[in-house]
mmCIF file of C-alpha atoms in Angstrom:
data_model
loop_
_atom_site.group_PDB
_atom_site.id
_atom_site.type_symbol
_atom_site.label_atom_id
_atom_site.label_comp_id
_atom_site.label_asym_id
_atom_site.label_seq_id
_atom_site.Cartn_x
_atom_site.Cartn_y
_atom_site.Cartn_z
ATOM 1 C CA MET L 1 151.594 170.792 75.268
ATOM 2 C CA PRO L 2 154.648 168.745 76.358
ATOM 3 C CA PHE L 3 152.330 166.414 78.285
ATOM 4 C CA LEU L 4 150.242 165.757 75.207
ATOM 5 C CA VAL L 5 153.365 164.884 73.149
ATOM 6 C CA ALA L 6 154.556 162.531 75.908
ATOM 7 C CA ALA L 7 151.097 160.869 76.113
ATOM 8 C CA VAL L 8 150.968 160.320 72.339
ATOM 9 C CA ALA L 9 154.483 158.897 72.325
ATOM 10 C CA LEU L 10 153.623 156.556 75.185
ATOM 11 C CA VAL L 11 150.468 155.327 73.458
ATOM 12 C CA GLY L 12 152.464 154.776 70.228
ATOM 13 C CA LEU L 13 155.063 152.674 72.116
ATOM 14 C CA LEU L 14 152.352 150.630 73.775
ATOM 15 C CA CYS L 15 150.696 149.976 70.391
ATOM 16 C CA LEU L 16 154.052 148.860 68.936
ATOM 17 C CA LEU L 17 154.615 146.499 71.896
ATOM 18 C CA ASP L 18 151.106 145.102 71.485
ATOM 19 C CA LEU L 19 151.721 144.527 67.759
ATOM 20 C CA LEU L 20 154.952 142.630 68.474
ATOM 21 C CA LEU L 21 153.236 140.423 71.091
ATOM 22 C CA THR L 22 150.358 139.692 68.668
ATOM 23 C CA VAL L 23 152.765 138.664 65.924
ATOM 24 C CA GLY L 24 154.441 136.265 68.370
ATOM 25 C CA VAL L 25 151.159 134.766 69.438
ATOM 26 C CA VAL L 26 150.019 134.230 65.822
ATOM 27 C CA ARG L 27 153.332 132.506 64.976
ATOM 28 C CA ARG L 28 152.929 130.172 67.973
ATOM 29 C CA LEU L 29 149.302 129.360 67.020
ATOM 30 C CA ARG L 30 150.377 128.420 63.504
ATOM 31 C CA GLU L 31 153.021 125.996 64.941
ATOM 32 C CA HIS L 32 150.393 124.390 67.198
ATOM 33 C CA THR L 33 147.889 124.097 64.383
ATOM 34 C CA GLU L 34 150.447 122.240 62.268
ATOM 35 C CA GLN L 35 151.215 119.852 65.149
ATOM 36 C CA LEU L 36 147.511 119.171 65.750
ATOM 37 C CA ALA L 37 146.961 118.536 62.053
ATOM 38 C CA LEU L 38 149.715 115.863 62.134
ATOM 39 C CA LEU L 39 148.067 114.172 65.110
ATOM 40 C CA ALA L 40 144.648 114.266 63.504
ATOM 41 C CA ALA L 41 146.068 112.745 60.317
ATOM 42 C CA GLY L 42 147.319 109.807 62.409
ATOM 43 C CA ALA L 43 150.968 110.456 61.632
ATOM 44 C CA GLY L 44 152.780 107.614 63.385
ATOM 45 C CA GLY L 45 155.982 108.357 65.120
ATOM 46 C CA GLY L 46 155.162 111.987 65.912
ATOM 47 C CA GLY L 47 153.062 113.205 68.751
ATOM 48 C CA GLY L 48 153.935 110.710 71.457
ATOM 49 C CA ALA L 49 154.350 107.388 69.599
ATOM 50 C CA LEU L 50 157.259 105.196 68.534
ATOM 51 C CA PRO L 51 157.802 105.471 64.801
ATOM 52 C CA VAL L 52 157.606 102.624 62.336
ATOM 53 C CA GLY L 53 160.901 100.738 62.367
ATOM 54 C CA ALA L 54 161.716 101.482 66.021
ATOM 55 C CA THR L 55 162.336 98.641 68.443
ATOM 56 C CA VAL L 56 160.266 98.277 71.582
ATOM 57 C CA PRO L 57 162.633 97.911 74.566
ATOM 58 C CA ALA L 58 162.257 95.066 76.984
ATOM 59 C CA PHE L 59 159.493 95.415 79.593
ATOM 60 C CA GLU L 60 157.601 93.309 82.068
ATOM 61 C CA ALA L 61 153.805 93.363 82.239
ATOM 62 C CA VAL L 62 150.999 91.145 83.382
ATOM 63 C CA SER L 63 147.410 91.379 82.198
ATOM 64 C CA THR L 64 144.465 91.865 84.547
ATOM 65 C CA ALA L 65 143.839 88.090 84.123
ATOM 66 C CA GLY L 66 147.397 87.269 85.247
ATOM 67 C CA GLU L 67 148.801 86.512 81.757
ATOM 68 C CA ARG L 68 152.425 87.468 81.020
ATOM 69 C CA ILE L 69 152.516 89.963 78.170
ATOM 70 C CA ALA L 70 154.939 89.160 75.317
ATOM 71 C CA LEU L 71 155.204 90.488 71.801
ATOM 72 C CA ASP L 72 156.075 87.175 70.194
ATOM 73 C CA ASP L 73 153.089 86.280 68.020
ATOM 74 C CA PRO L 74 154.420 85.171 64.585
ATOM 75 C CA ASP L 75 151.718 87.229 62.833
ATOM 76 C CA GLY L 76 152.497 90.348 64.898
ATOM 77 C CA THR L 77 150.899 91.723 68.031
ATOM 78 C CA VAL L 78 148.382 94.560 67.918
ATOM 79 C CA VAL L 79 148.848 96.948 70.879
ATOM 80 C CA GLY L 80 146.343 99.694 71.656
ATOM 81 C CA PHE L 81 146.843 102.434 74.240
ATOM 82 C CA PHE L 82 143.774 104.111 75.713
ATOM 83 C CA SER L 83 143.363 106.664 78.453
ATOM 84 C CA THR L 84 140.503 106.215 80.872
ATOM 85 C CA THR L 85 139.615 109.924 80.521
ATOM 86 C CA CYS L 86 139.966 110.788 76.817
ATOM 87 C CA ALA L 87 136.973 111.333 74.501
ATOM 88 C CA PRO L 88 138.737 110.111 71.325
ATOM 89 C CA CYS L 89 139.587 106.873 73.159
ATOM 90 C CA GLU L 90 135.910 106.462 74.058
ATOM 91 C CA GLN L 91 134.921 106.955 70.420
ATOM 92 C CA MET L 92 137.581 104.562 69.046
ATOM 93 C CA LEU L 93 137.009 101.750 71.550
ATOM 94 C CA PRO L 94 134.067 100.009 69.771
ATOM 95 C CA ASP L 95 136.003 100.001 66.462
ATOM 96 C CA PHE L 96 139.095 98.618 68.178
ATOM 97 C CA VAL L 97 137.032 95.847 69.813
ATOM 98 C CA ASP L 98 135.480 94.934 66.403
ATOM 99 C CA TYR L 99 138.917 94.975 64.743
ATOM 100 C CA ALA L 100 140.442 92.820 67.473
ATOM 101 C CA ALA L 101 137.547 90.338 67.311
ATOM 102 C CA SER L 102 138.086 89.940 63.592
ATOM 103 C CA LEU L 103 141.788 89.042 63.850
ATOM 104 C CA PRO L 104 142.821 85.397 63.239
ATOM 105 C CA GLY L 105 144.490 84.096 66.351
ATOM 106 C CA GLY L 106 142.092 85.902 68.656
ATOM 107 C CA ARG L 107 142.892 87.700 71.842
ATOM 108 C CA SER L 108 146.409 86.239 72.083
ATOM 109 C CA ARG L 109 147.465 88.688 69.315
ATOM 110 C CA VAL L 110 146.035 91.802 70.978
ATOM 111 C CA VAL L 111 147.139 93.833 73.982
ATOM 112 C CA ALA L 112 144.989 96.741 75.212
ATOM 113 C CA VAL L 113 146.616 99.129 77.708
ATOM 114 C CA LEU L 114 144.333 101.314 79.820
ATOM 115 C CA VAL L 115 146.188 104.212 81.337
ATOM 116 C CA GLY L 116 144.620 106.064 84.253
ATOM 117 C CA GLU L 117 143.928 106.135 87.983
ATOM 118 C CA GLU L 118 143.299 102.827 89.753
ATOM 119 C CA GLY L 119 139.673 101.854 89.581
ATOM 120 C CA GLU L 120 138.928 103.979 86.499
ATOM 121 C CA GLY L 121 138.107 102.298 83.217
ATOM 122 C CA SER L 122 136.501 99.106 84.529
ATOM 123 C CA VAL L 123 133.789 99.311 81.842
ATOM 124 C CA LYS L 124 136.465 99.722 79.111
ATOM 125 C CA ALA L 125 138.461 96.875 80.609
ATOM 126 C CA ALA L 126 135.417 94.608 80.530
ATOM 127 C CA ALA L 127 134.695 95.517 76.928
ATOM 128 C CA LEU L 128 138.301 94.774 75.888
ATOM 129 C CA ALA L 129 138.777 91.584 77.951
ATOM 130 C CA GLY L 130 136.863 89.388 75.531
ATOM 131 C CA VAL L 131 139.064 90.362 72.523
ATOM 132 C CA SER L 132 142.431 91.257 74.108
ATOM 133 C CA ARG L 133 144.809 90.844 77.001
ATOM 134 C CA VAL L 134 144.136 93.940 79.111
ATOM 135 C CA VAL L 135 146.805 95.797 81.112
ATOM 136 C CA THR L 136 145.904 98.682 83.394
ATOM 137 C CA GLU L 137 148.581 101.056 84.568
ATOM 138 C CA PRO L 138 148.877 104.475 86.142
ATOM 139 C CA ARG L 139 150.273 107.433 84.227
ATOM 140 C CA PRO L 140 153.159 107.094 83.455
ATOM 141 C CA GLY L 141 153.249 103.305 83.276
ATOM 142 C CA ALA L 142 155.876 100.764 82.265
ATOM 143 C CA LEU L 143 154.234 99.882 78.920
ATOM 144 C CA ALA L 144 153.499 103.464 77.934
ATOM 145 C CA ALA L 145 157.126 104.328 78.731
ATOM 146 C CA ALA L 146 158.462 101.344 76.788
ATOM 147 C CA PHE L 147 156.410 102.366 73.739
ATOM 148 C CA GLY L 148 157.156 106.078 74.150
ATOM 149 C CA THR L 149 153.393 106.698 74.191
ATOM 150 C CA SER L 150 152.198 109.972 75.666
ATOM 151 C CA THR L 151 149.094 110.684 73.532
ATOM 152 C CA PHE L 152 145.951 108.623 73.403
ATOM 153 C CA PRO L 153 144.597 106.681 71.650
ATOM 154 C CA THR L 154 147.697 105.175 69.999
ATOM 155 C CA VAL L 155 147.883 101.849 68.165
ATOM 156 C CA TYR L 156 150.759 99.665 67.020
ATOM 157 C CA VAL L 157 151.466 96.428 65.244
ATOM 158 C CA VAL L 158 154.666 94.904 66.600
ATOM 159 C CA SER L 159 156.558 92.130 64.808
ATOM 160 C CA PRO L 160 158.026 89.146 66.739
ATOM 161 C CA ASP L 161 161.476 90.820 66.723
ATOM 162 C CA ARG L 162 159.888 93.708 68.658
ATOM 163 C CA SER L 163 160.056 96.258 65.837
ATOM 164 C CA ILE L 164 157.170 98.585 65.089
ATOM 165 C CA VAL L 165 155.441 97.740 61.806
ATOM 166 C CA VAL L 166 152.439 100.078 62.177
ATOM 167 C CA SER L 167 152.111 103.173 64.383
ATOM 168 C CA GLY L 168 149.315 105.694 64.540
ATOM 169 C CA HIS L 169 146.617 107.471 66.507
ATOM 170 C CA GLY L 170 143.491 106.037 64.884
ATOM 171 C CA MET L 171 141.906 102.910 63.438
ATOM 172 C CA GLU L 172 142.952 103.954 59.910
ATOM 173 C CA ALA L 173 146.518 103.164 60.899
ATOM 174 C CA LEU L 174 145.487 99.513 61.515
ATOM 175 C CA ARG L 175 143.057 99.188 58.609
ATOM 176 C CA ASN L 176 145.249 100.911 56.012
ATOM 177 C CA PRO L 177 148.820 100.658 57.277
ATOM 178 C CA VAL L 178 151.568 102.543 55.526
ATOM 179 C CA LEU L 179 154.359 99.911 55.590
ATOM 180 C CA PRO L 180 158.021 100.686 55.037
ATOM 181 C CA ALA L 181 159.722 99.322 51.908
ATOM 182 C CA GLY L 182 160.552 95.638 52.238
ATOM 183 C CA VAL L 183 157.783 94.862 54.787
ATOM 184 C CA ALA L 184 154.936 92.662 53.631
ATOM 185 C CA GLY L 185 151.417 93.619 54.712
#
């Protein structure tokens, strides 16, 4: 009889421990679900992107065609970050190319950054080269570090004074920007 009481007590303690661990896991999953929902909504500034109003620090970069990259276009510079291995980047690329092709001022207003291993992304680079200045860099690269970008795809519009005017993770951020008070669209 004492062994039966001890066994029942042990099973009860194990069930209580299991319940506590399950509650902890559920709480963590809810936090992650909220973070993923923010990313899916294209919330600029969170999830690995500089927020609207932030200033891009100085950097040095050269395009694959040898052009010096500057963010000095008077109408703003569109910057898109793409990983060579991400599926959402692959899906967004044709829309980004169409958007860049429709901008007045042409490819001088657009910078596309391909982040990945050397030699990867040559097809993406070719698609982007006609409508943007293309920079390829390893992970982590100088441009991704300057923009605080760690998730892909990420898009920005940068004013000539290097401040972020638009920040997001999808084309809706470029097509329907949420501009801060006092900034004209």
